[in-house]
Amino acid sequence: MKSSFRRVKASNSSTTTPLGNIIGVKRSPAGIGVLSTGTEIDSLLGGGVPLGSVSLLLEDRLTSYTDIICGCFIAEGVVGESTVYVAGDDVDAFFGNLPAALRTPNDQVFGREEESEHRPESSQEEMTIAWRYASLPRYSAPNVGQPVAQSAGKRVAFNQSSASRSDDGELLHSGVRVTFDFGKKMPPETIHAAGERVLRFDVAPRDEMKQVYDPFEKILHDIAGVAPLTSSSTSGTPVAPLRIVIRSLLGVAWLSALSHNFGTTTPLARHAERVYRFLHSLRVLVRDRHASAIVTMPTHLFDAGSTGGLSQSLLRRLEHAADGVIELESFDGTMRSVHPAFKQDYHGLVLPHKLHRPGTLTHLSRTPELELRNLAFRLRRKRFSVEPFHLPPDLSEPKQATARSSQDQIVDVRTSFNKHKGLHGGGDQTNVGSHAKKGIASGQNVDF
């Protein structure tokens, strides 16, 4: 008997643009196209910022480490032939502070530090102490962009369990990973050479602007006009993805622009509702486009009673409207006292509140859960590194008191450093003073 069921044949032409045709995109270990941020935040995100996602970076009070991450994200797009779009206050100054790339995409060694930085200047410079170890292989520094950690007194590869260090992903098109020099600025000629690939929108109100307009509608209209759809090109034509950065959303400049356009009598909570609708619309807009957005937001505006309208519950709603949420809490920007031992090796903490889950139930990061709760960052001249947090050994006490396992020395800094914020579901505001001191590092009291 002949069956009535027939197999549906696949179409010869794909309905979406192949990842190999997208400039500067990488395939993550999960098979998803991602864009690199130019920093070691990529390993925390599973290779980079996924295409079609909105990431939320929470700022602290005094420092601008989020601008460094956004600057690397945009600078990598400028030198990598991608389209970039920046909206916020004083956008021209932001482009003027972009870090300089050490190489150009056409160089074969682009994305790697000079080998001369790791090798001695003269071959006559040999080991004169511990000569019996001279025949052993020299220590080779990890590749630029590969996170490193410090554990048990020696440097080891961060998250070595990942298969063949595939967290960085596979580059599918032209160019390679970029290395930046934070001590130098990108030449203006490089930005001008990008031409129409560099788009900007300054949200600060101007006196000559008499008409009333919605800055959120303006941004969504601009993005819809330049971000290519996922089905825009099915041939071999290269597609330039769009890198979006929206700086200090709900900051002073944004509130001034909203008050200028909608009136000064509008309640602050009403502006916050517009921001929530904007984030939701932005997430829907970039979902089916070759674009990734990073939005920064000052968290100190959401402190209890500080503004009278921006509550912690509203911040939770804004976090829910984003695909991923990461907070940078610097030791210099916090309002609490920080023990000097914290500042010896790190500049602050990395708090991943919500990681990307594109089409999956679990996040893409291959970092162990224990390390996700204890991450810190440091800024070097050529690297923004993310490492598991640890305290230096206390050499002032006897060896018997310091004989503890490395596992016991790991401090859950995320819980102790942010317990007063109620980060998980709007928890209660715990008194920091009652939890300020932890017995760590051989019984040494560390004041948070």
PDB file of N, CA and C in Angstrom, residues 282-370:
ATOM      1  N   LEU A 282      13.588  47.929  21.812  1.00  0.00           N
ATOM      2  CA  LEU A 282      14.925  47.695  21.269  1.00  0.00           C
ATOM      3  C   LEU A 282      15.232  46.207  21.199  1.00  0.00           C
ATOM      4  N   ARG A 283      14.826  45.473  22.201  1.00  0.00           N
ATOM      5  CA  ARG A 283      15.056  44.028  22.206  1.00  0.00           C
ATOM      6  C   ARG A 283      14.300  43.347  21.072  1.00  0.00           C
ATOM      7  N   VAL A 284      13.075  43.786  20.816  1.00  0.00           N
ATOM      8  CA  VAL A 284      12.295  43.218  19.716  1.00  0.00           C
ATOM      9  C   VAL A 284      12.896  43.616  18.374  1.00  0.00           C
ATOM     10  N   LEU A 285      13.408  44.846  18.276  1.00  0.00           N
ATOM     11  CA  LEU A 285      13.935  45.341  17.007  1.00  0.00           C
ATOM     12  C   LEU A 285      15.186  44.596  16.578  1.00  0.00           C
ATOM     13  N   VAL A 286      16.114  44.362  17.497  1.00  0.00           N
ATOM     14  CA  VAL A 286      17.383  43.728  17.128  1.00  0.00           C
ATOM     15  C   VAL A 286      17.278  42.207  17.092  1.00  0.00           C
ATOM     16  N   ARG A 287      16.142  41.658  17.472  1.00  0.00           N
ATOM     17  CA  ARG A 287      16.036  40.200  17.537  1.00  0.00           C
ATOM     18  C   ARG A 287      16.244  39.551  16.177  1.00  0.00           C
ATOM     19  N   ASP A 288      15.688  40.132  15.127  1.00  0.00           N
ATOM     20  CA  ASP A 288      15.808  39.553  13.795  1.00  0.00           C
ATOM     21  C   ASP A 288      16.731  40.374  12.909  1.00  0.00           C
ATOM     22  N   ARG A 289      17.734  41.006  13.516  1.00  0.00           N
ATOM     23  CA  ARG A 289      18.701  41.793  12.761  1.00  0.00           C
ATOM     24  C   ARG A 289      20.121  41.430  13.185  1.00  0.00           C
ATOM     25  N   HIS A 290      21.058  41.710  12.298  1.00  0.00           N
ATOM     26  CA  HIS A 290      22.471  41.476  12.606  1.00  0.00           C
ATOM     27  C   HIS A 290      22.985  42.660  13.423  1.00  0.00           C
ATOM     28  N   ALA A 291      22.594  42.702  14.658  1.00  0.00           N
ATOM     29  CA  ALA A 291      22.953  43.814  15.534  1.00  0.00           C
ATOM     30  C   ALA A 291      23.017  43.317  16.966  1.00  0.00           C
ATOM     31  N   SER A 292      23.863  43.983  17.757  1.00  0.00           N
ATOM     32  CA  SER A 292      23.980  43.720  19.191  1.00  0.00           C
ATOM     33  C   SER A 292      24.077  45.062  19.897  1.00  0.00           C
ATOM     34  N   ALA A 293      23.368  45.183  21.012  1.00  0.00           N
ATOM     35  CA  ALA A 293      23.302  46.449  21.740  1.00  0.00           C
ATOM     36  C   ALA A 293      23.828  46.268  23.152  1.00  0.00           C
ATOM     37  N   ILE A 294      24.593  47.256  23.609  1.00  0.00           N
ATOM     38  CA  ILE A 294      25.056  47.343  24.992  1.00  0.00           C
ATOM     39  C   ILE A 294      24.530  48.649  25.568  1.00  0.00           C
ATOM     40  N   VAL A 295      23.789  48.553  26.657  1.00  0.00           N
ATOM     41  CA  VAL A 295      23.186  49.711  27.311  1.00  0.00           C
ATOM     42  C   VAL A 295      23.792  49.832  28.699  1.00  0.00           C
ATOM     43  N   THR A 296      24.322  51.000  29.022  1.00  0.00           N
ATOM     44  CA  THR A 296      24.855  51.247  30.364  1.00  0.00           C
ATOM     45  C   THR A 296      23.848  52.076  31.154  1.00  0.00           C
ATOM     46  N   MET A 297      23.828  51.835  32.461  1.00  0.00           N
ATOM     47  CA  MET A 297      22.859  52.519  33.318  1.00  0.00           C
ATOM     48  C   MET A 297      23.487  52.771  34.681  1.00  0.00           C
ATOM     49  N   PRO A 298      23.411  53.989  35.199  1.00  0.00           N
ATOM     50  CA  PRO A 298      23.963  54.275  36.536  1.00  0.00           C
ATOM     51  C   PRO A 298      23.083  53.687  37.625  1.00  0.00           C
ATOM     52  N   THR A 299      23.642  52.809  38.424  1.00  0.00           N
ATOM     53  CA  THR A 299      22.857  52.124  39.452  1.00  0.00           C
ATOM     54  C   THR A 299      22.623  52.987  40.680  1.00  0.00           C
ATOM     55  N   HIS A 300      23.474  53.989  40.940  1.00  0.00           N
ATOM     56  CA  HIS A 300      23.294  54.781  42.154  1.00  0.00           C
ATOM     57  C   HIS A 300      22.032  55.626  42.111  1.00  0.00           C
ATOM     58  N   LEU A 301      21.431  55.794  40.916  1.00  0.00           N
ATOM     59  CA  LEU A 301      20.167  56.520  40.834  1.00  0.00           C
ATOM     60  C   LEU A 301      18.999  55.705  41.366  1.00  0.00           C
ATOM     61  N   PHE A 302      19.226  54.420  41.580  1.00  0.00           N
ATOM     62  CA  PHE A 302      18.153  53.549  42.050  1.00  0.00           C
ATOM     63  C   PHE A 302      18.283  53.244  43.530  1.00  0.00           C
ATOM     64  N   ASP A 303      19.113  53.972  44.235  1.00  0.00           N
ATOM     65  CA  ASP A 303      19.210  53.768  45.676  1.00  0.00           C
ATOM     66  C   ASP A 303      17.914  54.190  46.349  1.00  0.00           C
ATOM     67  N   ALA A 304      17.615  53.540  47.446  1.00  0.00           N
ATOM     68  CA  ALA A 304      16.361  53.802  48.142  1.00  0.00           C
ATOM     69  C   ALA A 304      16.318  55.241  48.636  1.00  0.00           C
ATOM     70  N   GLY A 305      15.283  55.969  48.219  1.00  0.00           N
ATOM     71  CA  GLY A 305      15.073  57.325  48.696  1.00  0.00           C
ATOM     72  C   GLY A 305      15.958  58.371  48.059  1.00  0.00           C
ATOM     73  N   SER A 306      16.816  58.007  47.085  1.00  0.00           N
ATOM     74  CA  SER A 306      17.735  58.987  46.517  1.00  0.00           C
ATOM     75  C   SER A 306      17.064  59.883  45.497  1.00  0.00           C
ATOM     76  N   THR A 307      16.158  59.348  44.704  1.00  0.00           N
ATOM     77  CA  THR A 307      15.515  60.137  43.665  1.00  0.00           C
ATOM     78  C   THR A 307      14.012  60.212  43.821  1.00  0.00           C
ATOM     79  N   GLY A 308      13.423  59.398  44.650  1.00  0.00           N
ATOM     80  CA  GLY A 308      11.998  59.465  44.873  1.00  0.00           C
ATOM     81  C   GLY A 308      11.166  58.807  43.796  1.00  0.00           C
ATOM     82  N   GLY A 309      11.763  58.319  42.727  1.00  0.00           N
ATOM     83  CA  GLY A 309      10.975  57.693  41.682  1.00  0.00           C
ATOM     84  C   GLY A 309      11.621  56.467  41.092  1.00  0.00           C
ATOM     85  N   LEU A 310      12.954  56.356  41.183  1.00  0.00           N
ATOM     86  CA  LEU A 310      13.676  55.226  40.612  1.00  0.00           C
ATOM     87  C   LEU A 310      13.953  54.231  41.730  1.00  0.00           C
ATOM     88  N   SER A 311      13.093  53.258  41.860  1.00  0.00           N
ATOM     89  CA  SER A 311      13.185  52.298  42.950  1.00  0.00           C
ATOM     90  C   SER A 311      13.920  51.057  42.488  1.00  0.00           C
ATOM     91  N   GLN A 312      14.268  50.211  43.450  1.00  0.00           N
ATOM     92  CA  GLN A 312      14.921  48.949  43.130  1.00  0.00           C
ATOM     93  C   GLN A 312      13.987  48.028  42.353  1.00  0.00           C
ATOM     94  N   SER A 313      12.702  48.091  42.611  1.00  0.00           N
ATOM     95  CA  SER A 313      11.760  47.259  41.860  1.00  0.00           C
ATOM     96  C   SER A 313      11.728  47.647  40.390  1.00  0.00           C
ATOM     97  N   LEU A 314      11.868  48.943  40.098  1.00  0.00           N
ATOM     98  CA  LEU A 314      11.940  49.372  38.705  1.00  0.00           C
ATOM     99  C   LEU A 314      13.218  48.878  38.052  1.00  0.00           C
ATOM    100  N   LEU A 315      14.318  48.883  38.782  1.00  0.00           N
ATOM    101  CA  LEU A 315      15.567  48.356  38.244  1.00  0.00           C
ATOM    102  C   LEU A 315      15.432  46.880  37.905  1.00  0.00           C
ATOM    103  N   ARG A 316      14.711  46.133  38.722  1.00  0.00           N
ATOM    104  CA  ARG A 316      14.488  44.722  38.425  1.00  0.00           C
ATOM    105  C   ARG A 316      13.699  44.558  37.121  1.00  0.00           C
ATOM    106  N   ARG A 317      12.733  45.433  36.887  1.00  0.00           N
ATOM    107  CA  ARG A 317      11.965  45.372  35.640  1.00  0.00           C
ATOM    108  C   ARG A 317      12.852  45.677  34.441  1.00  0.00           C
ATOM    109  N   LEU A 318      13.725  46.658  34.575  1.00  0.00           N
ATOM    110  CA  LEU A 318      14.625  46.992  33.477  1.00  0.00           C
ATOM    111  C   LEU A 318      15.599  45.852  33.207  1.00  0.00           C
ATOM    112  N   GLU A 319      16.054  45.180  34.247  1.00  0.00           N
ATOM    113  CA  GLU A 319      16.916  44.022  34.051  1.00  0.00           C
ATOM    114  C   GLU A 319      16.168  42.899  33.344  1.00  0.00           C
ATOM    115  N   HIS A 320      14.891  42.757  33.649  1.00  0.00           N
ATOM    116  CA  HIS A 320      14.095  41.723  32.991  1.00  0.00           C
ATOM    117  C   HIS A 320      13.915  42.009  31.503  1.00  0.00           C
ATOM    118  N   ALA A 321      13.945  43.291  31.111  1.00  0.00           N
ATOM    119  CA  ALA A 321      13.772  43.657  29.711  1.00  0.00           C
ATOM    120  C   ALA A 321      15.027  43.440  28.885  1.00  0.00           C
ATOM    121  N   ALA A 322      16.145  43.116  29.501  1.00  0.00           N
ATOM    122  CA  ALA A 322      17.409  42.884  28.792  1.00  0.00           C
ATOM    123  C   ALA A 322      17.711  41.395  28.740  1.00  0.00           C
ATOM    124  N   ASP A 323      18.541  41.010  27.773  1.00  0.00           N
ATOM    125  CA  ASP A 323      18.942  39.609  27.642  1.00  0.00           C
ATOM    126  C   ASP A 323      20.013  39.232  28.647  1.00  0.00           C
ATOM    127  N   GLY A 324      20.890  40.151  28.980  1.00  0.00           N
ATOM    128  CA  GLY A 324      21.962  39.890  29.934  1.00  0.00           C
ATOM    129  C   GLY A 324      22.232  41.124  30.769  1.00  0.00           C
ATOM    130  N   VAL A 325      22.576  40.917  32.043  1.00  0.00           N
ATOM    131  CA  VAL A 325      22.829  42.023  32.965  1.00  0.00           C
ATOM    132  C   VAL A 325      24.117  41.728  33.726  1.00  0.00           C
ATOM    133  N   ILE A 326      25.075  42.644  33.637  1.00  0.00           N
ATOM    134  CA  ILE A 326      26.349  42.523  34.345  1.00  0.00           C
ATOM    135  C   ILE A 326      26.627  43.846  35.041  1.00  0.00           C
ATOM    136  N   GLU A 327      27.025  43.763  36.289  1.00  0.00           N
ATOM    137  CA  GLU A 327      27.345  44.959  37.068  1.00  0.00           C
ATOM    138  C   GLU A 327      28.842  45.004  37.355  1.00  0.00           C
ATOM    139  N   LEU A 328      29.415  46.177  37.196  1.00  0.00           N
ATOM    140  CA  LEU A 328      30.807  46.428  37.562  1.00  0.00           C
ATOM    141  C   LEU A 328      30.816  47.303  38.807  1.00  0.00           C
ATOM    142  N   GLU A 329      31.346  46.776  39.890  1.00  0.00           N
ATOM    143  CA  GLU A 329      31.423  47.531  41.147  1.00  0.00           C
ATOM    144  C   GLU A 329      32.892  47.742  41.465  1.00  0.00           C
ATOM    145  N   SER A 330      33.379  48.946  41.211  1.00  0.00           N
ATOM    146  CA  SER A 330      34.783  49.250  41.448  1.00  0.00           C
ATOM    147  C   SER A 330      35.007  49.563  42.913  1.00  0.00           C
ATOM    148  N   PHE A 331      36.204  49.287  43.374  1.00  0.00           N
ATOM    149  CA  PHE A 331      36.549  49.582  44.759  1.00  0.00           C
ATOM    150  C   PHE A 331      36.680  51.084  45.000  1.00  0.00           C
ATOM    151  N   ASP A 332      37.006  51.842  43.957  1.00  0.00           N
ATOM    152  CA  ASP A 332      37.111  53.293  44.102  1.00  0.00           C
ATOM    153  C   ASP A 332      35.749  53.979  44.024  1.00  0.00           C
ATOM    154  N   GLY A 333      34.775  53.334  43.373  1.00  0.00           N
ATOM    155  CA  GLY A 333      33.471  53.954  43.213  1.00  0.00           C
ATOM    156  C   GLY A 333      32.454  53.572  44.261  1.00  0.00           C
ATOM    157  N   THR A 334      32.752  52.579  45.084  1.00  0.00           N
ATOM    158  CA  THR A 334      31.801  52.173  46.102  1.00  0.00           C
ATOM    159  C   THR A 334      31.782  53.167  47.254  1.00  0.00           C
ATOM    160  N   MET A 335      30.636  53.269  47.906  1.00  0.00           N
ATOM    161  CA  MET A 335      30.485  54.175  49.042  1.00  0.00           C
ATOM    162  C   MET A 335      30.838  53.504  50.360  1.00  0.00           C
ATOM    163  N   ARG A 336      31.167  52.229  50.325  1.00  0.00           N
ATOM    164  CA  ARG A 336      31.526  51.508  51.542  1.00  0.00           C
ATOM    165  C   ARG A 336      33.045  51.409  51.651  1.00  0.00           C
ATOM    166  N   SER A 337      33.499  51.156  52.853  1.00  0.00           N
ATOM    167  CA  SER A 337      34.933  51.011  53.083  1.00  0.00           C
ATOM    168  C   SER A 337      35.410  49.685  52.515  1.00  0.00           C
ATOM    169  N   VAL A 338      36.561  49.711  51.881  1.00  0.00           N
ATOM    170  CA  VAL A 338      37.144  48.537  51.238  1.00  0.00           C
ATOM    171  C   VAL A 338      38.499  48.274  51.867  1.00  0.00           C
ATOM    172  N   HIS A 339      38.754  47.047  52.209  1.00  0.00           N
ATOM    173  CA  HIS A 339      40.038  46.685  52.806  1.00  0.00           C
ATOM    174  C   HIS A 339      41.155  46.885  51.783  1.00  0.00           C
ATOM    175  N   PRO A 340      42.303  47.397  52.204  1.00  0.00           N
ATOM    176  CA  PRO A 340      43.403  47.612  51.249  1.00  0.00           C
ATOM    177  C   PRO A 340      43.855  46.346  50.543  1.00  0.00           C
ATOM    178  N   ALA A 341      43.651  45.169  51.147  1.00  0.00           N
ATOM    179  CA  ALA A 341      44.061  43.928  50.491  1.00  0.00           C
ATOM    180  C   ALA A 341      43.287  43.684  49.212  1.00  0.00           C
ATOM    181  N   PHE A 342      42.073  44.229  49.117  1.00  0.00           N
ATOM    182  CA  PHE A 342      41.281  44.052  47.908  1.00  0.00           C
ATOM    183  C   PHE A 342      41.898  44.784  46.722  1.00  0.00           C
ATOM    184  N   LYS A 343      42.537  45.925  46.991  1.00  0.00           N
ATOM    185  CA  LYS A 343      43.028  46.783  45.920  1.00  0.00           C
ATOM    186  C   LYS A 343      44.425  46.418  45.443  1.00  0.00           C
ATOM    187  N   GLN A 344      45.035  45.418  46.031  1.00  0.00           N
ATOM    188  CA  GLN A 344      46.395  45.069  45.633  1.00  0.00           C
ATOM    189  C   GLN A 344      46.438  44.484  44.224  1.00  0.00           C
ATOM    190  N   ASP A 345      45.454  43.652  43.898  1.00  0.00           N
ATOM    191  CA  ASP A 345      45.481  42.963  42.610  1.00  0.00           C
ATOM    192  C   ASP A 345      44.315  43.324  41.707  1.00  0.00           C
ATOM    193  N   TYR A 346      43.257  43.934  42.229  1.00  0.00           N
ATOM    194  CA  TYR A 346      42.050  44.140  41.437  1.00  0.00           C
ATOM    195  C   TYR A 346      41.574  45.582  41.563  1.00  0.00           C
ATOM    196  N   HIS A 347      40.741  45.963  40.599  1.00  0.00           N
ATOM    197  CA  HIS A 347      40.123  47.284  40.612  1.00  0.00           C
ATOM    198  C   HIS A 347      38.647  47.235  40.980  1.00  0.00           C
ATOM    199  N   GLY A 348      38.041  46.070  40.972  1.00  0.00           N
ATOM    200  CA  GLY A 348      36.632  45.977  41.326  1.00  0.00           C
ATOM    201  C   GLY A 348      36.106  44.582  41.103  1.00  0.00           C
ATOM    202  N   LEU A 349      34.801  44.439  41.268  1.00  0.00           N
ATOM    203  CA  LEU A 349      34.123  43.155  41.164  1.00  0.00           C
ATOM    204  C   LEU A 349      33.255  43.121  39.920  1.00  0.00           C
ATOM    205  N   VAL A 350      33.113  41.932  39.358  1.00  0.00           N
ATOM    206  CA  VAL A 350      32.214  41.682  38.236  1.00  0.00           C
ATOM    207  C   VAL A 350      31.059  40.840  38.758  1.00  0.00           C
ATOM    208  N   LEU A 351      29.852  41.368  38.667  1.00  0.00           N
ATOM    209  CA  LEU A 351      28.674  40.705  39.225  1.00  0.00           C
ATOM    210  C   LEU A 351      27.714  40.360  38.093  1.00  0.00           C
ATOM    211  N   PRO A 352      27.742  39.136  37.589  1.00  0.00           N
ATOM    212  CA  PRO A 352      26.801  38.745  36.524  1.00  0.00           C
ATOM    213  C   PRO A 352      25.430  38.406  37.103  1.00  0.00           C
ATOM    214  N   HIS A 353      24.495  39.333  37.003  1.00  0.00           N
ATOM    215  CA  HIS A 353      23.150  39.110  37.527  1.00  0.00           C
ATOM    216  C   HIS A 353      22.311  38.232  36.598  1.00  0.00           C
ATOM    217  N   LYS A 354      22.557  38.358  35.300  1.00  0.00           N
ATOM    218  CA  LYS A 354      21.750  37.619  34.320  1.00  0.00           C
ATOM    219  C   LYS A 354      22.596  37.407  33.080  1.00  0.00           C
ATOM    220  N   LEU A 355      22.777  36.145  32.680  1.00  0.00           N
ATOM    221  CA  LEU A 355      23.585  35.812  31.514  1.00  0.00           C
ATOM    222  C   LEU A 355      22.684  35.453  30.336  1.00  0.00           C
ATOM    223  N   HIS A 356      23.225  35.620  29.141  1.00  0.00           N
ATOM    224  CA  HIS A 356      22.444  35.416  27.925  1.00  0.00           C
ATOM    225  C   HIS A 356      22.056  33.945  27.776  1.00  0.00           C
ATOM    226  N   ARG A 357      20.833  33.734  27.328  1.00  0.00           N
ATOM    227  CA  ARG A 357      20.311  32.395  27.049  1.00  0.00           C
ATOM    228  C   ARG A 357      19.596  32.400  25.698  1.00  0.00           C
ATOM    229  N   PRO A 358      20.311  32.604  24.606  1.00  0.00           N
ATOM    230  CA  PRO A 358      19.650  32.650  23.293  1.00  0.00           C
ATOM    231  C   PRO A 358      19.243  31.257  22.816  1.00  0.00           C
ATOM    232  N   GLY A 359      17.960  30.972  22.893  1.00  0.00           N
ATOM    233  CA  GLY A 359      17.446  29.694  22.425  1.00  0.00           C
ATOM    234  C   GLY A 359      17.776  28.522  23.315  1.00  0.00           C
ATOM    235  N   THR A 360      18.230  28.754  24.539  1.00  0.00           N
ATOM    236  CA  THR A 360      18.591  27.674  25.451  1.00  0.00           C
ATOM    237  C   THR A 360      18.008  27.962  26.825  1.00  0.00           C
ATOM    238  N   LEU A 361      17.977  26.934  27.669  1.00  0.00           N
ATOM    239  CA  LEU A 361      17.517  27.093  29.042  1.00  0.00           C
ATOM    240  C   LEU A 361      18.649  27.448  29.987  1.00  0.00           C
ATOM    241  N   THR A 362      19.881  27.203  29.579  1.00  0.00           N
ATOM    242  CA  THR A 362      21.046  27.509  30.398  1.00  0.00           C
ATOM    243  C   THR A 362      21.873  28.585  29.710  1.00  0.00           C
ATOM    244  N   HIS A 363      22.658  29.301  30.494  1.00  0.00           N
ATOM    245  CA  HIS A 363      23.483  30.359  29.927  1.00  0.00           C
ATOM    246  C   HIS A 363      24.645  29.766  29.143  1.00  0.00           C
ATOM    247  N   LEU A 364      25.249  30.598  28.295  1.00  0.00           N
ATOM    248  CA  LEU A 364      26.313  30.151  27.400  1.00  0.00           C
ATOM    249  C   LEU A 364      27.675  30.113  28.065  1.00  0.00           C
ATOM    250  N   SER A 365      27.831  30.742  29.211  1.00  0.00           N
ATOM    251  CA  SER A 365      29.135  30.800  29.854  1.00  0.00           C
ATOM    252  C   SER A 365      29.548  29.419  30.347  1.00  0.00           C
ATOM    253  N   ARG A 366      30.825  29.091  30.108  1.00  0.00           N
ATOM    254  CA  ARG A 366      31.376  27.830  30.590  1.00  0.00           C
ATOM    255  C   ARG A 366      32.139  27.999  31.897  1.00  0.00           C
ATOM    256  N   THR A 367      32.042  29.166  32.476  1.00  0.00           N
ATOM    257  CA  THR A 367      32.688  29.405  33.757  1.00  0.00           C
ATOM    258  C   THR A 367      31.949  28.653  34.850  1.00  0.00           C
ATOM    259  N   PRO A 368      32.644  27.931  35.720  1.00  0.00           N
ATOM    260  CA  PRO A 368      31.964  27.224  36.815  1.00  0.00           C
ATOM    261  C   PRO A 368      31.151  28.179  37.675  1.00  0.00           C
ATOM    262  N   GLU A 369      30.067  27.653  38.245  1.00  0.00           N
ATOM    263  CA  GLU A 369      29.161  28.486  39.023  1.00  0.00           C
ATOM    264  C   GLU A 369      29.863  29.123  40.223  1.00  0.00           C
ATOM    265  N   LEU A 370      30.799  28.388  40.841  1.00  0.00           N
ATOM    266  CA  LEU A 370      31.505  28.949  41.983  1.00  0.00           C
ATOM    267  C   LEU A 370      32.336  30.153  41.582  1.00  0.00           C
TER     268      LEU A 370
END
